[in-house]
Every structure is written in C-alpha cells, then in structure tokens.
C-alpha cells in the first residue's frame, strides 16, 4: 500500500531522489544531481548535450526512467514514452544542487513545494548563472510547520539547520504511519534549535520509517569546528595581523558569510564581498525573517569589482560604490576579503604583502591527490600567504546522526546521502537498518 523507492542518494553523498507512494498518490522528495554522477563518461568539456540532456543521462543511468515525470520535449528520442504527469508533487528540502539540480527536467505541470527562501535562493542562482534553469514549475512555497495535503498524504516541513538558509526536513503522514526524511542537517550551527525542533516533532510522530542522511558516517574530516569556533579562531587570525586577511567559503552559506562579516567587524576591518555575494544578500533581504546585513547601506561591507568588459544587469546596481584591486592593496590592514579559488587571478592585481593570511573555510580535500587543492596551495605559496583551515561542516557528526536516529526511534531507518550505508548496521542499536538498493521499492 505504502512504499519508498530510492532513485538517488544510494551509497553516495548527494543526488537524493526518493519516491513515496501511498494509495496511488506519489510524491518525490528532492531531485538532485549526484556529485560524481557520470564521472566515468563525462569529463571537462565532454558533457551531456544541451539539446538532449535527459537522453544523454538515461544512457549512463544518471537519471531514473520514471513514467509521468519528465517534460515532453526532453523525452524525444528516448525509450521512455511521454505520458501526462503521474507524480502528484515534488518536495525540496533545500537549494543545494545535489537536492534540486535536476528540477528543470521535470514536467512543469507537476507542482514543486519548497521553502519561501529556498525559492529566493534558486531564483538568484538562475539570475547569476547562464547554465542553471530550474524550469517554470507551479511553485508552492511554505514556512515551517505548514501542513500540505497531497492525495492520501499530509506533508509537514520542519526547519533544520544546514549550510544554506531555508533547509527543511519532512514528516510525511501516510495511511501506514509517518515517514521522516532528514534532508541535510547539523547540530553545531547557529540555529541548532531548529534541528532540535525537527527531531522532537519527528519523534512525536512515532514514525514507521526514517530516511536519514549520513554524510559524515565513516568519513570524518581531520578538523571540524562549530560555527562559533570558526568565528573565534578567524577573529584571532584577523586581530593579530596588520596584513590582508582573505577568506573563502561556499557561496550560498549565509551563516558563514555572517560569521565573516562579524569577524571583520570584531577585528576592526571592513568585509569585502564579491558581486555575486552582494546580489545574493540584496535578494535575501526580501525575506524579512532572515537577518542579513544590508549590503547597500552597511558601511562595514564593501563590494569588490573584478574588471570585466561588460557587467550583467544584476551586477550593475553595485558598480558605483564598489572598490577595486588598488583599494584593497592600499588598505590591506583594514580589510577582510572574500575571494574564491576561481577568482584567484585577482591576487595578481591586488599584490597582497607576503605573510598575509588565507582562511579556507570549506571542506578539506577528500584525497591527497586533489588537483584543486594542489593548485590552491601553489597560489598561496606563490604569494606567500599563510594558510588556515577553519570550517564547520553542514552536516551532523557520525555520532549525532546515530543519536538522532535512536531518539526518533523509527521502526526502520534507510540511510541515504552517505558513502557508507552498511556502517549504520553496526552503529545503530535497537532500530532496524535497511540499506536501500537503487530503484527498488520498499513497503512500509
Ligand atoms: Zn545540502
């Protein structure tokens, strides 16, 4: 009667695609791109063709062949026949591409439910990138605690803390009992209270099944801090030097952006952000519930202008007051500059003094042979920058994941978004662990 089918996020981090079926009603939880999806076939400029994105992904099993899900025009030339939508709704947990990246392929008549701010972030990404198109869906936005009726099911989104605003977990009430889906979450961010609320509500639902993320199960990084520690330790770096401080972090991690904004303030510096960050901040101001600094009015924030031949419409509102490489060079002791690896060429113009500082506030490389990491260190060495690794993960630690499962106490747990699902069997006590196989349905 009621089943769960896993089309992605199976034995891998990201790419979540989970179908819940109850008395003929079907909903999809997330529809993301797997991080290593198709890596054996596609490399560098060899990528799925824009004209046949679904067909090229079907070929290598990167997308599931689900009837009544995809856009008619994209099924042309494939062996999956177009039929009218058979999926009643798609629910997204948050705006990371491994959860929403393939939305653009879905039939636009299928409603897509997501947090209000998730929608805002996705719109901003679409504006900034010529490569991203999530499609013209019937979008339905919600806030935490709302209950959404879809056929025989009722879906309850509850906010959680993650490395992007507006992240949600779901409690799906079906005719066979409740199914809890964590999405991505953590306990050591600035809003741990939201994750705790989700866990409380999930427990109260006495779920028959739980779909739990397991990003950090069996793959703990060498160093991991809380968001608060990232702030304190970065502040130590920035306060002790009169040289330039540069920080890099994930572009849509607003908590981290706020952390470095505060680090800059507390160390008597101004925070210099990219045009993209400035645009995102100004869009997020539309969400009154999200406290973000006012990039156009706040004297503590400056916008860095990379020289370009032309500027796109969304960039233009910041051009007049922006600062350039010479300004940064002349005011090194007074600035904290946010600069991503892909913008490192700016260092050639900025010419930071030797002994300046670089804070890497992102995950450590997953292997010793990470080319990007090697290139980054070549640049740091070339410019004589001191390296600091200061990051707080977007995910619960392995121990917290296990503890949460035991607290929620479902009849059965399905590990997803993890490279080590089998490890759950050893670690979780008193709850049955079912490691899902790709495309297989599980009755609950
Ligand atoms: Zn995520």
XYZ file of C-alpha atoms in Angstrom, residues 100-405:
306
model
C 17.271 20.322 -6.577
C 19.696 20.216 -9.522
C 17.515 18.179 -11.909
C 14.219 20.035 -11.285
C 14.484 21.637 -14.721
C 13.801 18.258 -16.406
C 10.513 17.687 -14.579
C 7.137 18.204 -16.269
C 6.178 21.775 -15.496
C 2.631 20.757 -14.595
C 3.873 18.902 -11.503
C 3.769 21.243 -8.503
C 7.056 21.833 -6.696
C 6.908 22.617 -2.965
C 9.778 24.418 -1.280
C 10.600 26.925 1.439
C 9.989 30.599 0.623
C 13.658 31.440 0.958
C 14.696 28.304 -0.964
C 12.767 29.726 -3.909
C 14.501 33.082 -3.491
C 17.946 31.458 -3.491
C 17.114 29.378 -6.564
C 15.920 32.488 -8.430
C 19.164 34.264 -7.547
C 21.229 31.319 -8.793
C 19.280 31.328 -12.057
C 19.848 35.073 -12.462
C 23.586 34.764 -11.840
C 24.294 31.663 -13.894
C 23.587 31.184 -17.567
C 23.850 27.409 -17.046
C 21.088 26.977 -14.448
C 17.395 26.691 -15.253
C 15.093 25.080 -12.716
C 12.075 25.398 -15.018
C 8.754 27.226 -14.896
C 7.003 24.972 -12.401
C 3.881 25.514 -10.388
C 5.929 26.544 -7.363
C 4.229 26.425 -3.972
C 6.195 27.903 -1.102
C 5.807 27.181 2.585
C 7.133 28.115 6.005
C 7.978 25.676 8.764
C 5.037 23.953 10.452
C 2.663 24.226 7.500
C 0.813 21.008 6.654
C 0.286 20.241 2.988
C -2.305 17.717 1.871
C -1.425 15.723 -1.265
C -3.942 12.977 -2.025
C -3.815 10.435 0.795
C -0.721 12.014 2.361
C -0.042 15.042 4.505
C 3.414 16.551 4.314
C 4.816 18.571 7.187
C 8.017 20.549 6.560
C 10.027 21.439 9.675
C 13.016 23.789 9.512
C 16.502 22.420 10.225
C 19.959 23.980 10.438
C 22.258 23.365 7.459
C 24.888 25.292 5.490
C 22.257 27.165 3.475
C 19.214 29.101 4.714
C 15.728 27.628 4.437
C 16.630 23.954 4.851
C 13.822 21.607 5.884
C 13.252 18.060 6.988
C 9.900 16.418 6.251
C 7.433 14.367 8.197
C 5.183 12.632 5.680
C 1.987 11.283 7.195
C 0.799 8.297 5.136
C -2.026 5.814 5.648
C 0.522 3.338 7.084
C 2.111 5.813 9.503
C 4.641 8.632 9.334
C 7.827 8.711 7.280
C 10.586 11.049 8.441
C 13.080 12.462 5.946
C 16.003 14.441 7.371
C 17.276 16.174 4.226
C 20.680 17.575 5.281
C 21.096 18.820 8.825
C 23.522 19.675 11.611
C 23.583 20.330 15.341
C 26.600 22.649 15.634
C 25.441 25.637 13.582
C 23.960 28.900 14.798
C 20.403 27.518 14.652
C 20.781 24.119 16.306
C 17.398 24.850 17.922
C 15.700 24.324 14.549
C 17.236 20.876 14.100
C 16.254 20.029 17.674
C 12.673 21.052 16.940
C 12.652 18.773 13.897
C 13.953 15.842 15.935
C 11.329 16.452 18.616
C 8.494 16.568 16.094
C 9.838 13.540 14.233
C 9.965 11.560 17.479
C 6.422 12.635 18.414
C 5.187 11.268 15.073
C 6.324 7.716 16.096
C 7.481 7.091 12.529
C 7.237 3.737 10.782
C 10.226 4.688 8.637
C 13.014 7.236 8.635
C 15.214 8.256 5.713
C 18.379 9.638 7.252
C 21.326 11.439 5.754
C 24.715 10.011 6.711
C 27.264 12.289 5.066
C 29.818 12.044 7.860
C 29.275 8.392 8.807
C 32.695 6.793 8.432
C 34.230 9.826 6.730
C 35.057 12.319 9.453
C 37.450 15.076 8.362
C 40.602 15.783 10.318
C 39.360 19.038 11.755
C 35.834 20.188 12.250
C 34.663 23.156 14.230
C 31.368 24.601 15.319
C 30.240 27.794 13.597
C 31.127 29.670 16.792
C 34.670 28.264 16.788
C 35.143 29.300 13.154
C 34.286 32.830 14.259
C 36.546 32.891 17.331
C 39.531 31.334 15.570
C 39.169 33.510 12.459
C 38.914 36.542 14.708
C 42.215 35.557 16.331
C 43.854 35.429 12.894
C 42.395 38.750 11.773
C 43.071 40.625 15.020
C 46.708 39.615 15.325
C 47.883 40.836 11.942
C 48.168 44.157 10.121
C 48.262 42.367 6.793
C 45.459 41.376 4.473
C 43.103 38.579 5.522
C 41.379 36.595 2.777
C 38.621 34.059 3.412
C 36.956 31.573 1.128
C 33.714 29.693 1.822
C 30.752 28.187 -0.050
C 28.982 31.000 -1.905
C 25.494 30.335 -0.541
C 26.495 29.592 3.023
C 24.850 32.668 4.534
C 25.726 31.613 8.097
C 29.406 31.604 7.152
C 29.037 34.908 5.365
C 27.532 36.369 8.533
C 30.328 34.770 10.561
C 32.995 36.511 8.488
C 31.010 39.752 8.482
C 31.197 39.599 12.293
C 34.888 38.589 12.223
C 35.620 41.649 10.090
C 33.680 43.933 12.441
C 35.236 42.488 15.603
C 38.743 42.833 14.201
C 38.208 46.417 13.044
C 38.087 45.551 9.351
C 35.609 46.038 6.560
C 34.239 42.964 4.833
C 34.811 42.956 1.068
C 32.444 40.648 -0.817
C 32.055 39.629 -4.442
C 29.334 40.988 -6.753
C 27.618 37.591 -6.541
C 27.548 37.661 -2.748
C 26.316 41.274 -2.783
C 23.495 40.352 -5.153
C 22.510 37.305 -3.092
C 22.447 39.387 0.098
C 20.290 42.052 -1.501
C 17.840 39.393 -2.763
C 17.680 37.659 0.617
C 16.683 40.923 2.258
C 13.277 40.292 0.673
C 12.821 37.531 3.248
C 12.059 39.524 6.373
C 12.646 36.543 8.658
C 16.261 36.098 7.607
C 18.648 38.548 9.275
C 21.257 39.523 6.677
C 23.438 42.638 6.536
C 22.232 45.390 4.202
C 24.909 45.378 1.532
C 23.977 48.758 0.039
C 23.620 50.665 3.334
C 26.008 48.947 5.763
C 29.340 50.834 5.983
C 31.066 47.633 7.123
C 30.550 45.916 3.766
C 32.297 46.780 0.532
C 31.796 45.187 -2.851
C 34.831 44.080 -4.854
C 34.795 44.890 -8.538
C 36.563 42.462 -10.814
C 37.481 44.187 -14.048
C 35.275 42.860 -16.857
C 34.355 44.063 -20.333
C 30.625 44.123 -19.573
C 28.551 43.724 -16.464
C 25.248 41.902 -16.349
C 22.076 43.609 -15.212
C 22.153 42.189 -11.695
C 25.739 43.372 -11.240
C 25.140 46.946 -12.267
C 23.457 48.258 -9.127
C 26.686 47.716 -7.165
C 29.189 49.217 -9.612
C 29.184 52.844 -8.422
C 30.287 52.178 -4.845
C 32.479 49.145 -5.496
C 36.198 49.002 -4.656
C 38.978 47.698 -6.876
C 42.329 45.894 -6.554
C 44.266 49.119 -5.848
C 41.945 49.998 -2.981
C 42.398 46.516 -1.497
C 46.190 46.752 -1.913
C 46.354 50.135 -0.177
C 44.066 49.117 2.718
C 45.266 45.601 3.469
C 45.301 46.017 7.256
C 41.715 47.292 7.241
C 40.042 44.633 5.122
C 38.798 41.055 5.178
C 38.424 39.966 1.566
C 36.162 37.115 0.467
C 37.830 35.537 -2.562
C 37.057 32.126 -4.057
C 39.678 29.951 -5.740
C 38.189 30.624 -9.190
C 38.846 34.353 -8.631
C 42.462 33.883 -7.517
C 43.738 35.685 -10.633
C 42.741 38.883 -8.791
C 45.722 38.288 -6.489
C 47.972 39.275 -9.409
C 46.429 42.772 -9.295
C 45.872 43.016 -5.534
C 49.512 42.067 -4.739
C 48.971 41.138 -1.082
C 52.004 41.662 1.179
C 53.939 38.482 1.892
C 52.771 36.947 5.155
C 49.120 37.864 4.576
C 46.533 35.307 5.692
C 44.200 32.939 3.865
C 41.369 31.225 5.741
C 39.992 28.163 3.966
C 36.510 27.823 5.431
C 35.383 24.862 3.341
C 35.715 21.083 3.500
C 39.213 19.691 3.434
C 40.084 17.804 0.237
C 38.711 14.254 0.101
C 42.006 12.811 -1.068
C 45.699 13.666 -1.036
C 45.669 13.891 -4.812
C 43.046 16.623 -5.053
C 44.201 18.739 -8.011
C 42.190 21.799 -6.994
C 43.746 21.748 -3.550
C 47.212 21.459 -5.059
C 46.587 24.415 -7.377
C 45.222 26.477 -4.480
C 48.358 25.805 -2.430
C 50.565 26.709 -5.398
C 48.923 30.142 -5.470
C 49.186 30.567 -1.702
C 52.893 29.671 -1.810
C 53.496 31.964 -4.767
C 52.031 34.948 -2.911
C 53.442 33.940 0.477
C 50.029 33.610 2.148
C 49.635 31.809 5.488
C 47.060 29.028 5.288
C 44.394 28.391 7.950
C 41.816 25.576 7.767
C 38.711 26.710 9.709
C 35.446 25.067 8.757
C 32.179 23.945 10.315
C 30.510 21.172 8.350
C 26.943 21.491 7.093
C 26.234 18.012 8.439
C 25.839 16.240 11.771
C 28.804 14.236 13.009
C 28.507 10.459 12.688
C 27.772 10.165 16.383
C 24.989 12.783 16.210
C 23.360 11.032 13.251
C 23.191 7.768 15.189
C 21.937 9.532 18.306
C 19.194 11.294 16.332
C 18.006 8.008 14.820
